[in-house]
Amino acid sequence: MNKKTLFSGIQPTGEIHIGNYLGALKNWVNLQSQYNCIYSVVDLHAITIYYDPAKYQETILNTAMDLLAIGINPKKSILFVQSQVPQHTELCWLFNSLVPIAELERMTQFKDKAAEHKENINAGLFDYPVLQAADILLYKTAMVPVGQDQLQHLELTNTVVKKFNNKFGKYFEEIKPIINEGARIMSLTNPEKKMSKSLGPNNYIALNDAPEIIRKKIMSAVTDTGPAGAAMSAGVKNLFDLLKLFGATAAYEKLMSAYDNKTLKYAELKSELAETVIVQLKPIQEKRKKLENNKKQVIKILANGAVQAEKIAQKNMAEIKQKMGLL
Ligand code: AQP
């Protein structure tokens, strides 16, 4: 039986953190045997907020090395940089003529990012979900593994599917999100918000943080939020969730029963979590160091990935343009 196609992307906006990892990337690795996986460093998305052009190639390469270090295998999956396959932007323009502005105005990511970057609310930021729909549908994707924050954008992709099929004849299938347990990891400094690269280094644990940094960040994580005496605070819940997601089941159960008995010391929970995270990230960090000494090889993997992706993209674009009367 033919394997289904799966696509997902990550922005090169900074260091990859455990929210990205548990929410999406860990799944990317596991799904490689079941699907034809296409993974992209989506550099065209990340230019919609402030970035440093002089350092951009380095940031893109670092993101790709992180993906290889967690276990993305270029022999099994296509790994490439979005801007190296020009059909993404071409398809975005075609889809722009299908998407009502009102749909884009509803997007919470746009509202959040526009509030965060008041000095730079550009058309690209507004159009982000249309480019994302193009990224996904360019490969006639069936499945998309993402964190919960991306679900609204995937609904918009399915709106594009419906509108395209209605107007030009059936071509795309509806896409299905794949959401896993760690779909929403919260910030360490502001646990009411999701952990995010752009909220600054203290709110996240980067995959490459050294053990002493991991200890420091977790030990100073905010725990007491919300009214006293209320149900478990968002900060404490987040630390428990992380402990569980990193596989420390026995410690999780022991500390949870201490919490239930009101004997839990937060320092104990934090210290257990810090040591667990350090151990779990060690093999990823070791692999990452090896890649660091082999950057030419990584660049070659990405170039090869772009060739493979473009081959599929060219074929599908020709069909899409034919349907739209452009060929
Ligand atoms: N806190 C999170 N919990 C679970 N999943 C998350 N993801 C992001 N944050 C969390 C998932 O990670 C994947 C890649 O994300 P991205 O880099 O493309 O964009 P993002 O969602 O905007 O990630 P950040 O860290 O918040 O970056 P910035 O601050 O640059 O915007 C996605 O599948 C996402 O769901």
XYZ file of C-alpha atoms and ligand atoms in Angstrom, residues 8-11 13 17 19-20 22-25 28 42 49 109 113 128 145-150 182-186 194-199, ligand 1:
70
model
C 5.326 19.892 8.776
C 7.569 22.902 9.270
C 9.436 24.822 11.923
C 10.472 28.466 11.849
C 13.283 32.047 14.799
C 12.867 24.428 22.810
C 7.795 22.946 23.787
C 8.545 22.552 20.067
C 7.311 17.654 22.913
C 4.528 19.395 20.991
C 5.589 18.472 17.501
C 9.140 17.396 16.745
C 8.019 14.054 13.514
C 10.217 27.530 7.018
C 8.867 39.265 12.255
C -1.748 33.925 15.970
C 1.866 38.532 16.869
C 1.095 33.687 7.063
C 1.776 16.889 12.997
C 1.619 20.168 14.973
C 1.137 21.630 18.437
C -2.303 22.853 19.470
C -1.485 26.482 18.601
C -1.528 25.599 14.899
C 2.669 17.532 24.718
C 0.556 19.707 22.460
C 0.729 22.762 24.720
C 3.785 23.279 26.889
C 3.638 26.479 28.893
C 2.651 28.914 25.756
C 6.403 28.334 25.794
C 7.699 30.327 22.845
C 11.060 31.130 21.237
C 10.157 34.765 20.915
C 9.323 35.252 24.624
N 4.643 25.694 23.719
C 4.418 24.775 22.813
N 3.884 23.588 23.163
C 3.664 22.627 22.238
N 3.961 22.765 20.920
C 4.507 23.929 20.527
N 4.917 24.388 19.324
C 5.402 25.647 19.465
N 5.316 26.032 20.752
C 4.763 24.987 21.446
C 4.873 23.627 18.075
O 6.188 23.612 17.534
C 6.102 23.543 16.114
C 7.069 24.497 15.483
O 6.735 25.814 15.846
P 7.206 27.065 14.995
O 8.601 27.360 15.238
O 6.880 26.886 13.577
O 6.289 28.232 15.451
P 5.629 28.613 16.766
O 4.438 27.760 17.045
O 5.339 30.059 16.635
O 6.776 28.327 17.849
P 7.342 29.310 18.908
O 8.350 28.645 19.743
O 6.222 29.980 19.634
O 8.127 30.340 18.003
P 7.950 31.883 17.856
O 8.077 32.436 19.241
O 9.072 32.250 16.979
O 6.623 32.153 17.259
C 4.656 23.825 15.733
O 4.039 22.626 15.322
C 4.047 24.322 17.001
O 2.688 23.935 17.092
